[in-house]
Short mmCIF file of C-alpha atoms in Angstrom, two decimals:
data_model
loop_
_atom_site.label_atom_id
_atom_site.label_comp_id
_atom_site.label_asym_id
_atom_site.label_seq_id
_atom_site.Cartn_x
_atom_site.Cartn_y
_atom_site.Cartn_z
CA MET A 1 2.30 -30.83 -33.02
CA ASN A 2 0.49 -32.76 -30.56
CA LYS A 3 -1.09 -30.16 -27.88
CA VAL A 4 -3.77 -32.90 -26.78
CA VAL A 5 -3.01 -35.01 -23.35
CA GLU A 6 -4.94 -37.31 -21.85
CA ASP A 7 -6.51 -35.63 -18.64
CA ALA A 8 -6.10 -32.86 -15.89
CA ASN A 9 -3.37 -35.10 -14.31
CA GLU A 10 -1.31 -35.06 -17.58
CA ALA A 11 -2.16 -31.35 -18.06
CA ILE A 12 -0.74 -30.12 -14.76
CA ARG A 13 2.73 -31.92 -15.21
CA GLY A 14 5.27 -29.39 -14.62
CA ILE A 15 3.47 -27.22 -12.14
CA THR A 16 5.68 -27.18 -8.89
CA ASP A 17 5.94 -25.35 -5.36
CA ASN A 18 5.80 -21.53 -5.49
CA MET A 19 4.56 -21.19 -8.77
CA THR A 20 2.28 -18.29 -10.21
CA ILE A 21 -0.88 -19.82 -11.59
CA MET A 22 -3.87 -18.04 -13.41
CA PHE A 23 -7.25 -19.55 -13.21
CA GLY A 24 -10.21 -18.66 -15.62
CA GLY A 25 -13.57 -18.06 -14.16
CA PHE A 26 -15.88 -15.49 -12.61
CA GLY A 27 -17.45 -16.70 -9.50
CA LEU A 28 -17.83 -20.45 -10.32
CA CYS A 29 -18.93 -19.66 -13.93
CA GLY A 30 -16.12 -21.16 -16.30
CA ILE A 31 -13.79 -22.24 -13.91
CA PRO A 32 -11.39 -25.04 -14.82
CA GLU A 33 -12.97 -27.79 -12.65
CA ASN A 34 -10.92 -30.77 -13.62
CA CYS A 35 -7.48 -29.19 -13.17
CA ILE A 36 -8.50 -27.45 -9.89
CA LYS A 37 -9.57 -30.84 -8.57
CA ALA A 38 -6.22 -32.55 -10.03
CA LEU A 39 -4.03 -29.80 -8.26
CA ALA A 40 -6.08 -30.37 -4.99
CA ALA A 41 -4.95 -34.15 -5.11
CA THR A 42 -1.32 -33.21 -5.23
CA ASN A 43 0.97 -32.08 -2.63
CA ILE A 44 1.82 -28.88 -4.56
CA ARG A 45 2.07 -25.70 -2.17
CA GLY A 46 2.94 -21.96 -1.78
CA LEU A 47 1.22 -21.13 -4.89
CA THR A 48 0.42 -17.62 -6.17
CA CYS A 49 -3.08 -17.80 -7.37
CA ILE A 50 -4.52 -15.45 -9.87
CA SER A 51 -8.35 -15.46 -10.31
CA ASN A 52 -11.18 -13.02 -10.23
CA ASN A 53 -12.62 -14.79 -7.39
CA ALA A 54 -11.76 -17.56 -4.81
CA GLY A 55 -14.75 -19.99 -5.19
CA VAL A 56 -16.81 -21.15 -2.43
CA ASP A 57 -15.62 -22.87 0.41
CA ASP A 58 -15.98 -26.48 -0.76
CA PHE A 59 -15.64 -25.94 -4.62
CA GLY A 60 -13.45 -24.22 -7.01
CA LEU A 61 -10.44 -22.59 -5.79
CA GLY A 62 -11.82 -22.75 -2.00
CA VAL A 63 -10.42 -26.37 -2.04
CA LEU A 64 -7.01 -25.19 -2.77
CA LEU A 65 -7.29 -22.90 0.02
CA ALA A 66 -8.70 -25.50 2.26
CA LYS A 67 -5.73 -27.71 1.66
CA HIS A 68 -3.45 -24.85 2.33
CA GLN A 69 -1.76 -24.83 -1.11
CA MET A 70 -2.15 -21.18 -1.48
CA LYS A 71 0.69 -18.65 -0.48
CA LYS A 72 -1.14 -15.82 -2.30
CA MET A 73 -4.15 -14.82 -4.01
CA MET A 74 -4.54 -12.19 -6.54
CA ALA A 75 -8.35 -11.35 -7.07
CA SER A 76 -10.91 -8.56 -6.97
CA TYR A 77 -13.66 -10.26 -4.66
CA VAL A 78 -13.29 -13.07 -2.54
CA GLY A 79 -16.52 -12.57 -0.72
CA GLU A 80 -18.17 -16.11 -0.82
CA ASN A 81 -15.56 -17.78 1.15
CA LYS A 82 -15.36 -17.96 4.86
CA GLU A 83 -12.06 -19.90 4.85
CA PHE A 84 -10.58 -17.28 2.77
CA GLU A 85 -11.37 -14.80 5.36
CA ARG A 86 -9.94 -16.75 8.08
CA GLN A 87 -6.59 -17.40 6.45
CA LEU A 88 -6.33 -13.75 5.43
CA LEU A 89 -7.03 -12.65 9.12
CA SER A 90 -4.58 -15.20 10.57
CA GLY A 91 -1.99 -14.37 8.07
CA GLU A 92 -1.59 -17.66 6.71
CA LEU A 93 -2.63 -16.20 3.00
CA GLU A 94 -1.36 -13.05 1.64
CA VAL A 95 -4.19 -10.99 -0.38
CA GLU A 96 -3.85 -8.59 -3.18
CA LEU A 97 -7.24 -7.09 -4.10
CA ILE A 98 -7.10 -5.55 -7.33
CA PRO A 99 -10.16 -3.72 -9.11
CA GLN A 100 -11.44 -6.17 -11.80
CA GLY A 101 -11.07 -4.16 -14.73
CA THR A 102 -7.49 -3.25 -13.85
CA LEU A 103 -6.97 -7.12 -13.13
CA ALA A 104 -8.59 -7.91 -16.51
CA GLU A 105 -6.31 -5.25 -18.25
CA ARG A 106 -3.06 -6.30 -16.46
CA ILE A 107 -3.70 -9.94 -17.43
CA ARG A 108 -4.46 -8.82 -21.15
CA ALA A 109 -1.50 -6.41 -21.18
CA GLY A 110 0.87 -9.26 -19.97
CA GLY A 111 -0.04 -11.40 -22.68
CA ALA A 112 0.11 -8.82 -25.25
CA GLY A 113 3.76 -7.68 -24.37
CA ILE A 114 2.43 -4.45 -22.54
CA PRO A 115 4.71 -4.08 -19.50
CA ALA A 116 2.50 -1.14 -17.93
CA PHE A 117 -0.32 1.28 -18.65
CA TYR A 118 -2.15 3.90 -16.86
CA VAL A 119 -5.85 3.43 -15.62
CA PRO A 120 -8.01 5.96 -13.47
CA ALA A 121 -9.20 3.03 -11.33
CA GLY A 122 -8.16 3.27 -7.72
CA TYR A 123 -6.98 6.63 -7.87
CA GLY A 124 -7.30 8.08 -4.15
CA THR A 125 -7.90 4.90 -2.61
CA GLU A 126 -5.93 2.35 -1.09
CA VAL A 127 -5.29 0.78 -4.23
CA GLN A 128 -3.00 3.81 -4.99
CA GLY A 129 -0.33 2.85 -2.63
CA ASP A 130 2.82 4.05 -3.77
CA LYS A 131 2.19 3.36 -7.58
CA GLU A 132 3.26 6.19 -10.13
CA VAL A 133 0.54 8.70 -10.68
CA ARG A 134 0.25 10.70 -13.94
CA GLU A 135 -2.27 13.31 -15.27
CA PHE A 136 -3.80 13.01 -18.45
CA SER A 137 -6.46 15.43 -19.72
CA GLY A 138 -6.96 16.55 -16.44
CA LYS A 139 -7.76 13.28 -14.78
CA MET A 140 -5.35 11.38 -12.40
CA HIS A 141 -4.27 7.79 -13.29
CA LEU A 142 -2.19 5.00 -11.65
CA MET A 143 0.40 3.18 -13.69
CA GLU A 144 -0.33 -0.54 -13.49
CA MET A 145 2.01 -3.50 -14.86
CA GLY A 146 1.12 -6.25 -17.01
CA ILE A 147 1.37 -9.60 -15.36
CA THR A 148 1.98 -13.14 -16.65
CA ALA A 149 1.98 -16.66 -15.09
CA ASP A 150 3.86 -19.97 -15.12
CA PHE A 151 0.67 -21.66 -16.02
CA ALA A 152 -2.47 -20.24 -17.10
CA ILE A 153 -5.42 -22.77 -16.82
CA VAL A 154 -8.43 -21.82 -18.73
CA LYS A 155 -11.86 -23.56 -19.50
CA ALA A 156 -13.66 -23.44 -22.81
CA LYS A 157 -16.72 -24.88 -24.28
CA TYR A 158 -15.24 -26.10 -27.45
CA GLY A 159 -11.57 -26.54 -28.35
CA ASP A 160 -9.70 -28.20 -31.37
CA THR A 161 -6.72 -30.42 -31.62
CA ARG A 162 -4.78 -27.34 -32.36
CA GLY A 163 -5.47 -25.35 -29.20
CA ASN A 164 -8.03 -23.10 -30.78
CA LEU A 165 -10.90 -22.14 -28.01
CA ILE A 166 -14.55 -21.03 -28.14
CA TYR A 167 -16.13 -20.04 -24.94
CA ASN A 168 -19.56 -20.11 -23.99
CA LYS A 169 -21.72 -16.83 -23.00
CA THR A 170 -20.41 -15.45 -19.63
CA ALA A 171 -18.24 -18.41 -18.88
CA ASN A 172 -15.61 -16.51 -21.11
CA ASN A 173 -14.85 -13.93 -18.36
CA PHE A 174 -11.24 -14.09 -17.66
CA ASN A 175 -10.54 -17.02 -19.80
CA GLN A 176 -9.70 -15.17 -22.95
CA ALA A 177 -7.26 -12.76 -21.52
CA MET A 178 -5.63 -15.41 -19.27
CA ALA A 179 -4.98 -17.90 -22.22
CA SER A 180 -2.82 -15.37 -23.47
CA ALA A 181 -0.76 -14.59 -20.42
CA GLY A 182 0.41 -18.29 -19.14
CA ARG A 183 3.99 -19.27 -20.10
CA ILE A 184 2.39 -22.57 -20.56
CA THR A 185 -1.65 -22.31 -21.01
CA ILE A 186 -3.70 -25.59 -20.25
CA ALA A 187 -7.20 -25.72 -21.71
CA GLU A 188 -9.77 -27.93 -20.41
CA VAL A 189 -12.76 -28.00 -22.68
CA GLU A 190 -16.14 -29.60 -22.98
CA GLU A 191 -15.85 -30.53 -26.31
CA LEU A 192 -12.63 -31.53 -28.03
CA VAL A 193 -12.77 -31.61 -31.86
CA PRO A 194 -10.38 -32.29 -34.56
CA TYR A 195 -8.72 -29.24 -35.96
CA GLY A 196 -10.62 -27.81 -38.93
CA THR A 197 -14.17 -28.42 -37.29
CA LEU A 198 -14.32 -25.28 -35.54
CA ASP A 199 -15.23 -21.98 -37.84
CA PRO A 200 -12.31 -19.64 -37.94
CA ASN A 201 -14.65 -16.84 -37.61
CA GLN A 202 -15.96 -18.12 -34.21
CA ILE A 203 -12.51 -18.52 -32.51
CA HIS A 204 -12.21 -16.70 -29.15
CA THR A 205 -8.63 -17.76 -28.22
CA PRO A 206 -6.43 -18.84 -31.30
CA GLY A 207 -4.52 -21.94 -30.79
CA ILE A 208 -1.06 -20.06 -30.44
CA TYR A 209 -1.85 -19.27 -27.13
CA VAL A 210 -2.64 -22.65 -25.93
CA GLN A 211 0.20 -25.25 -25.15
CA ARG A 212 -2.09 -28.36 -23.55
CA ILE A 213 -5.48 -29.22 -24.24
CA PHE A 214 -7.65 -32.10 -22.95
CA GLN A 215 -11.36 -33.36 -22.93
CA GLY A 216 -12.79 -32.54 -19.72
CA THR A 217 -15.19 -34.65 -17.78
CA ASN A 218 -17.94 -34.58 -14.97
CA TYR A 219 -18.42 -30.99 -15.03
CA GLU A 220 -20.62 -30.03 -11.83
CA LYS A 221 -21.18 -26.48 -13.20
CA ARG A 222 -22.34 -25.45 -9.91
CA ILE A 223 -24.58 -22.34 -9.56
CA GLU A 224 -23.98 -19.90 -6.72
CA PHE A 225 -27.35 -18.10 -6.97
CA ARG A 226 -30.06 -19.82 -8.81
CA MET A 227 -32.62 -17.18 -9.44
CA THR A 228 -35.63 -18.00 -11.41
CA ARG A 229 -38.72 -15.88 -12.69
CA SER A 230 -41.43 -18.03 -11.06
CA MET B 1 -43.09 9.58 3.98
CA ALA B 2 -39.40 8.09 3.17
CA LEU B 3 -39.47 5.98 0.11
CA ASP B 4 -39.01 2.14 0.33
CA LYS B 5 -36.24 0.69 -1.99
CA HIS B 6 -38.75 0.50 -4.71
CA GLY B 7 -39.63 4.18 -4.36
CA ILE B 8 -35.97 4.81 -4.68
CA ALA B 9 -35.62 2.69 -7.75
CA LYS B 10 -38.52 4.40 -9.32
CA ARG B 11 -37.04 7.69 -9.04
CA ILE B 12 -33.73 6.72 -10.55
CA ALA B 13 -35.68 4.96 -13.56
CA LYS B 14 -36.65 8.70 -14.22
CA GLU B 15 -32.95 9.26 -15.00
CA LEU B 16 -33.00 6.93 -18.13
CA LYS B 17 -33.18 7.96 -21.52
CA ASP B 18 -34.12 6.11 -24.51
CA GLY B 19 -31.12 3.99 -26.22
CA PHE B 20 -29.06 4.27 -22.86
CA TYR B 21 -26.50 1.58 -21.87
CA VAL B 22 -26.89 1.18 -18.32
CA ASN B 23 -24.73 -0.75 -15.45
CA LEU B 24 -26.55 -1.29 -12.15
CA GLY B 25 -24.92 -2.40 -9.15
CA ILE B 26 -26.10 -5.09 -6.74
CA GLY B 27 -28.70 -4.16 -4.11
CA ILE B 28 -31.05 -1.40 -4.59
CA PRO B 29 -29.58 -0.70 -8.11
CA THR B 30 -30.97 -3.91 -9.61
CA LEU B 31 -34.46 -3.11 -8.78
CA VAL B 32 -34.32 -0.25 -11.30
CA ALA B 33 -34.69 -2.88 -14.05
CA ASN B 34 -38.13 -3.39 -13.12
CA TYR B 35 -39.16 0.24 -13.67
CA ILE B 36 -37.68 0.97 -16.93
CA PRO B 37 -40.65 2.51 -19.26
CA GLU B 38 -42.20 0.16 -21.45
CA ASP B 39 -41.72 2.42 -24.46
CA MET B 40 -38.14 2.92 -23.60
CA GLU B 41 -35.02 0.88 -24.83
CA VAL B 42 -32.48 0.40 -22.31
CA THR B 43 -29.56 -1.80 -22.44
CA LEU B 44 -28.15 -3.29 -19.39
CA GLN B 45 -24.29 -4.05 -19.00
CA SER B 46 -22.93 -6.68 -16.91
CA GLU B 47 -19.40 -6.31 -16.15
CA ASN B 48 -18.73 -10.00 -16.40
CA GLY B 49 -19.30 -9.87 -20.31
CA LEU B 50 -22.91 -9.42 -21.50
CA LEU B 51 -24.69 -6.47 -23.07
CA GLY B 52 -28.33 -7.02 -22.81
CA ILE B 53 -29.21 -8.49 -19.48
CA GLY B 54 -32.49 -10.12 -19.34
CA PRO B 55 -34.99 -11.19 -16.72
CA PHE B 56 -34.25 -14.46 -14.35
CA PRO B 57 -34.74 -17.41 -16.17
CA GLU B 58 -37.76 -19.89 -16.12
CA PRO B 59 -36.82 -22.79 -14.08
CA ASP B 60 -36.14 -25.07 -17.34
CA GLU B 61 -34.17 -22.07 -18.70
CA VAL B 62 -31.56 -21.97 -15.83
CA ASP B 63 -27.94 -21.95 -17.51
CA PRO B 64 -25.02 -21.90 -15.37
CA ASP B 65 -23.04 -20.31 -17.95
CA LEU B 66 -25.12 -17.22 -17.93
CA ILE B 67 -24.87 -15.22 -14.83
CA ASN B 68 -24.87 -11.62 -13.84
CA ALA B 69 -22.08 -9.62 -11.86
CA GLY B 70 -23.83 -10.74 -8.55
CA LYS B 71 -23.52 -14.41 -9.80
CA GLN B 72 -27.15 -14.74 -10.16
CA THR B 73 -28.43 -16.87 -13.17
CA ILE B 74 -30.11 -14.48 -15.63
CA THR B 75 -31.30 -14.79 -19.41
CA ALA B 76 -30.02 -12.58 -22.20
CA MET B 77 -32.23 -10.36 -24.28
CA PRO B 78 -32.71 -10.85 -28.20
CA GLY B 79 -30.05 -8.55 -29.56
CA ALA B 80 -27.46 -9.24 -26.68
CA ALA B 81 -23.57 -9.76 -27.18
CA PHE B 82 -21.28 -11.61 -25.04
CA PHE B 83 -17.65 -10.63 -24.60
CA ASP B 84 -14.67 -11.23 -22.49
CA SER B 85 -13.75 -9.60 -19.22
CA SER B 86 -11.14 -7.29 -20.71
CA ALA B 87 -13.29 -6.26 -23.31
CA SER B 88 -16.15 -5.61 -20.71
CA PHE B 89 -13.87 -2.96 -18.74
CA ALA B 90 -12.71 -1.52 -21.70
CA MET B 91 -16.23 -0.47 -22.57
CA ILE B 92 -16.73 0.90 -19.05
CA ARG B 93 -13.29 2.54 -18.78
CA GLY B 94 -13.59 3.82 -22.24
CA GLY B 95 -16.82 5.80 -21.37
CA HIS B 96 -19.29 4.22 -23.07
CA ILE B 97 -21.69 3.40 -20.33
CA ASP B 98 -24.22 6.16 -20.29
CA LEU B 99 -25.33 5.69 -16.64
CA THR B 100 -23.79 3.63 -13.85
CA VAL B 101 -26.07 3.14 -10.58
CA LEU B 102 -24.36 1.87 -7.27
CA GLY B 103 -25.12 1.73 -3.72
CA ALA B 104 -22.64 3.15 -1.08
CA PHE B 105 -21.67 3.16 2.72
CA GLU B 106 -20.85 6.88 2.45
CA VAL B 107 -20.75 9.82 -0.01
CA SER B 108 -18.87 13.10 0.52
CA GLU B 109 -19.93 16.42 -0.37
CA LYS B 110 -17.26 16.45 -2.73
CA GLY B 111 -18.21 13.60 -4.52
CA ASP B 112 -16.02 10.90 -3.08
CA ILE B 113 -17.71 7.47 -2.37
CA ALA B 114 -17.04 4.72 -0.13
CA SER B 115 -18.87 1.27 -0.80
CA TRP B 116 -16.67 -1.46 -0.56
CA LYS B 117 -14.82 -2.00 2.72
CA ILE B 118 -15.60 -1.67 6.34
CA PRO B 119 -12.16 -2.46 7.90
CA GLY B 120 -12.36 -5.40 10.71
CA LYS B 121 -15.86 -6.42 9.18
CA LEU B 122 -16.17 -6.50 5.58
CA VAL B 123 -13.23 -6.97 3.52
CA LYS B 124 -14.43 -8.92 0.66
CA GLY B 125 -12.90 -6.99 -2.20
CA MET B 126 -13.95 -4.09 -4.44
CA GLY B 127 -14.97 -6.07 -7.59
CA GLY B 128 -15.57 -3.80 -10.49
CA ALA B 129 -16.71 -0.66 -8.55
CA MET B 130 -13.35 1.14 -8.68
CA ASP B 131 -13.29 1.05 -12.23
CA LEU B 132 -16.96 1.94 -12.78
CA VAL B 133 -16.83 4.95 -10.41
CA ALA B 134 -13.49 6.10 -11.97
CA ALA B 135 -14.56 5.68 -15.63
CA ALA B 136 -18.32 6.46 -15.41
CA LYS B 137 -19.57 9.98 -17.00
CA ASN B 138 -22.79 9.80 -15.03
CA ILE B 139 -22.95 8.13 -11.56
CA ILE B 140 -25.88 8.06 -9.48
CA VAL B 141 -25.62 6.65 -6.02
CA ALA B 142 -28.70 4.90 -4.66
CA THR B 143 -29.00 4.67 -0.80
CA THR B 144 -30.69 5.36 2.35
CA HIS B 145 -29.94 8.87 3.16
CA ALA B 146 -28.94 7.62 6.81
CA ASP B 147 -27.85 4.16 7.95
CA LYS B 148 -29.91 1.83 10.10
CA ASP B 149 -28.81 3.52 13.28
CA GLY B 150 -29.70 6.89 12.12
CA LYS B 151 -26.37 7.78 11.10
CA SER B 152 -26.15 10.24 8.06
CA LYS B 153 -24.33 8.48 4.96
CA LEU B 154 -24.07 12.20 3.28
CA LEU B 155 -20.85 13.35 4.91
CA LYS B 156 -18.28 16.15 4.96
CA GLN B 157 -15.77 13.64 4.48
CA CYS B 158 -15.85 9.76 4.01
CA THR B 159 -14.67 7.76 7.01
CA LEU B 160 -14.39 4.36 5.16
CA PRO B 161 -11.96 3.49 2.65
CA LEU B 162 -13.03 4.86 -0.43
CA THR B 163 -13.95 3.47 -3.73
CA GLY B 164 -13.32 6.67 -5.79
CA VAL B 165 -12.82 10.44 -5.26
CA ASN B 166 -14.66 13.33 -6.79
CA CYS B 167 -16.98 11.21 -8.87
CA VAL B 168 -20.43 11.14 -7.63
CA LYS B 169 -22.76 13.64 -9.41
CA ARG B 170 -26.31 12.58 -7.77
CA ILE B 171 -27.54 10.91 -5.23
CA ILE B 172 -30.88 9.60 -4.90
CA THR B 173 -32.18 8.36 -1.63
CA ASP B 174 -35.14 7.28 0.42
CA LEU B 175 -35.63 11.29 1.36
CA ALA B 176 -34.44 13.14 -1.38
CA VAL B 177 -32.45 13.99 -4.76
CA VAL B 178 -29.17 15.61 -3.98
CA ASP B 179 -26.73 16.82 -6.73
CA VAL B 180 -23.01 17.02 -5.48
CA THR B 181 -21.88 20.50 -6.59
CA GLU B 182 -18.69 22.95 -6.10
CA GLU B 183 -20.11 24.22 -3.04
CA GLY B 184 -21.45 20.94 -1.53
CA PHE B 185 -24.51 18.82 -1.50
CA ARG B 186 -27.63 20.54 -3.16
CA LEU B 187 -31.16 19.71 -2.52
CA MET B 188 -33.14 19.18 -5.87
CA GLU B 189 -36.15 17.38 -4.72
CA ARG B 190 -37.77 15.86 -1.67
CA ALA B 191 -39.48 12.35 -1.29
CA PRO B 192 -43.23 13.07 -1.33
CA GLY B 193 -44.39 14.25 2.07
CA VAL B 194 -40.75 14.44 3.58
CA GLY B 195 -40.00 18.09 4.68
CA ILE B 196 -36.65 20.03 4.41
CA GLU B 197 -35.74 19.90 8.13
CA GLU B 198 -35.99 15.96 8.01
CA ILE B 199 -33.59 15.91 5.19
CA ARG B 200 -31.37 18.58 6.80
CA ALA B 201 -31.11 16.37 9.84
CA ALA B 202 -30.10 13.41 8.00
CA THR B 203 -27.32 15.02 6.24
CA GLU B 204 -24.03 15.87 7.94
CA GLY B 205 -22.37 17.48 5.09
CA THR B 206 -22.95 20.87 3.46
CA LEU B 207 -26.34 21.06 2.18
CA ILE B 208 -27.49 23.90 0.17
CA VAL B 209 -31.27 24.50 -0.10
CA GLU B 210 -32.35 27.32 -2.40
CA GLY B 211 -35.70 28.01 -3.93
CA GLU B 212 -38.90 25.62 -3.61
CA ILE B 213 -37.63 22.36 -3.64
CA PRO B 214 -40.22 20.11 -5.45
CA GLU B 215 -41.36 16.83 -4.55
CA MET B 216 -40.30 13.75 -6.34
CA ASP B 217 -42.49 12.76 -9.27
CA ILE B 218 -42.89 9.22 -9.10
#
């Protein structure tokens, strides 16, 4: 078994037009920077991107947006991106806004083989649409579906050569669930170590979920709002 | 006199109990963290995967991997725990959060809340707001009683796209504490120096005023 690839360019081999890709991250925290950059350097277009947010105008998924590589975005919040609003209003970009918890659970369920489940979020709002509605214990719920992707691209702090991953603090966010929901999961990590190095008790994503892993480089780790006490 | 945002936050802090796990939305709700009583242990949950939000970091402590739901850099308290987003919303949806505080554009007398979208002007997405209001057992809305043009935010019916229905129990504004009941809004407290008529004038929805209405104790 050899899951290790050289770099992002090798990792994204096989991604083609019109595929559905999941990207880990919350805001700019925990995003797979190397793979996003590598994708932006290709001519791949028509992508359906699933991610909690859309990056900022010149970093993160905003870069794919600016190069018109996205056909559809599934996200819970796209606020920090002006190009996003422009493409949305012009009709260039299809957007599905999904409550964050529902999005996280749809992804988790997709990876866990659960085709549908009921949650209360969105009942009575435009999110309800024509979804199936059912009452449980006097409370109304919407039926939501599990989702999977052609590729899931995640970012971790530590990974081993068998694909076991450990995330750092709030840089975990959507990465853990997404790792389970890609037909092919690519992991870029800050520190790639030989298998046997990581403590099995500390693993967030067991290697079974990961098909390709590489040592990432030059992480910018941009901060959106740098707040300090002083 | 109408309260400022700190006054609203101070009054909301009175709703806290020792041992509470609390989710504070962006805007005025985040200020509640500054008024947690010294002798009370309250744990703040961040929807992006942290229980135990601490204060903003010192400049040399800033960590890009440690942010809150508003994407600001923060610290974590001793005894904190990190987890992924699906676990975070499982915690929220499973009713484990004792108190949720969030802002709103509008609240209806049936407890509906509109807080995420202004068609044509603000269509950025709902984030975790719909999950929070649908699941929370105890929701307090923190808001000005009227908007900056003087238009009431406490309505018979919301006009803006809804975040949730039938979910708000208590609203704490710059003028009053108002509960949502079967019969409509019920006035519970007045901001210090604010009269009943001023509150009535700023409330478009049905407002029940019964008995002596005390001033907020803040």
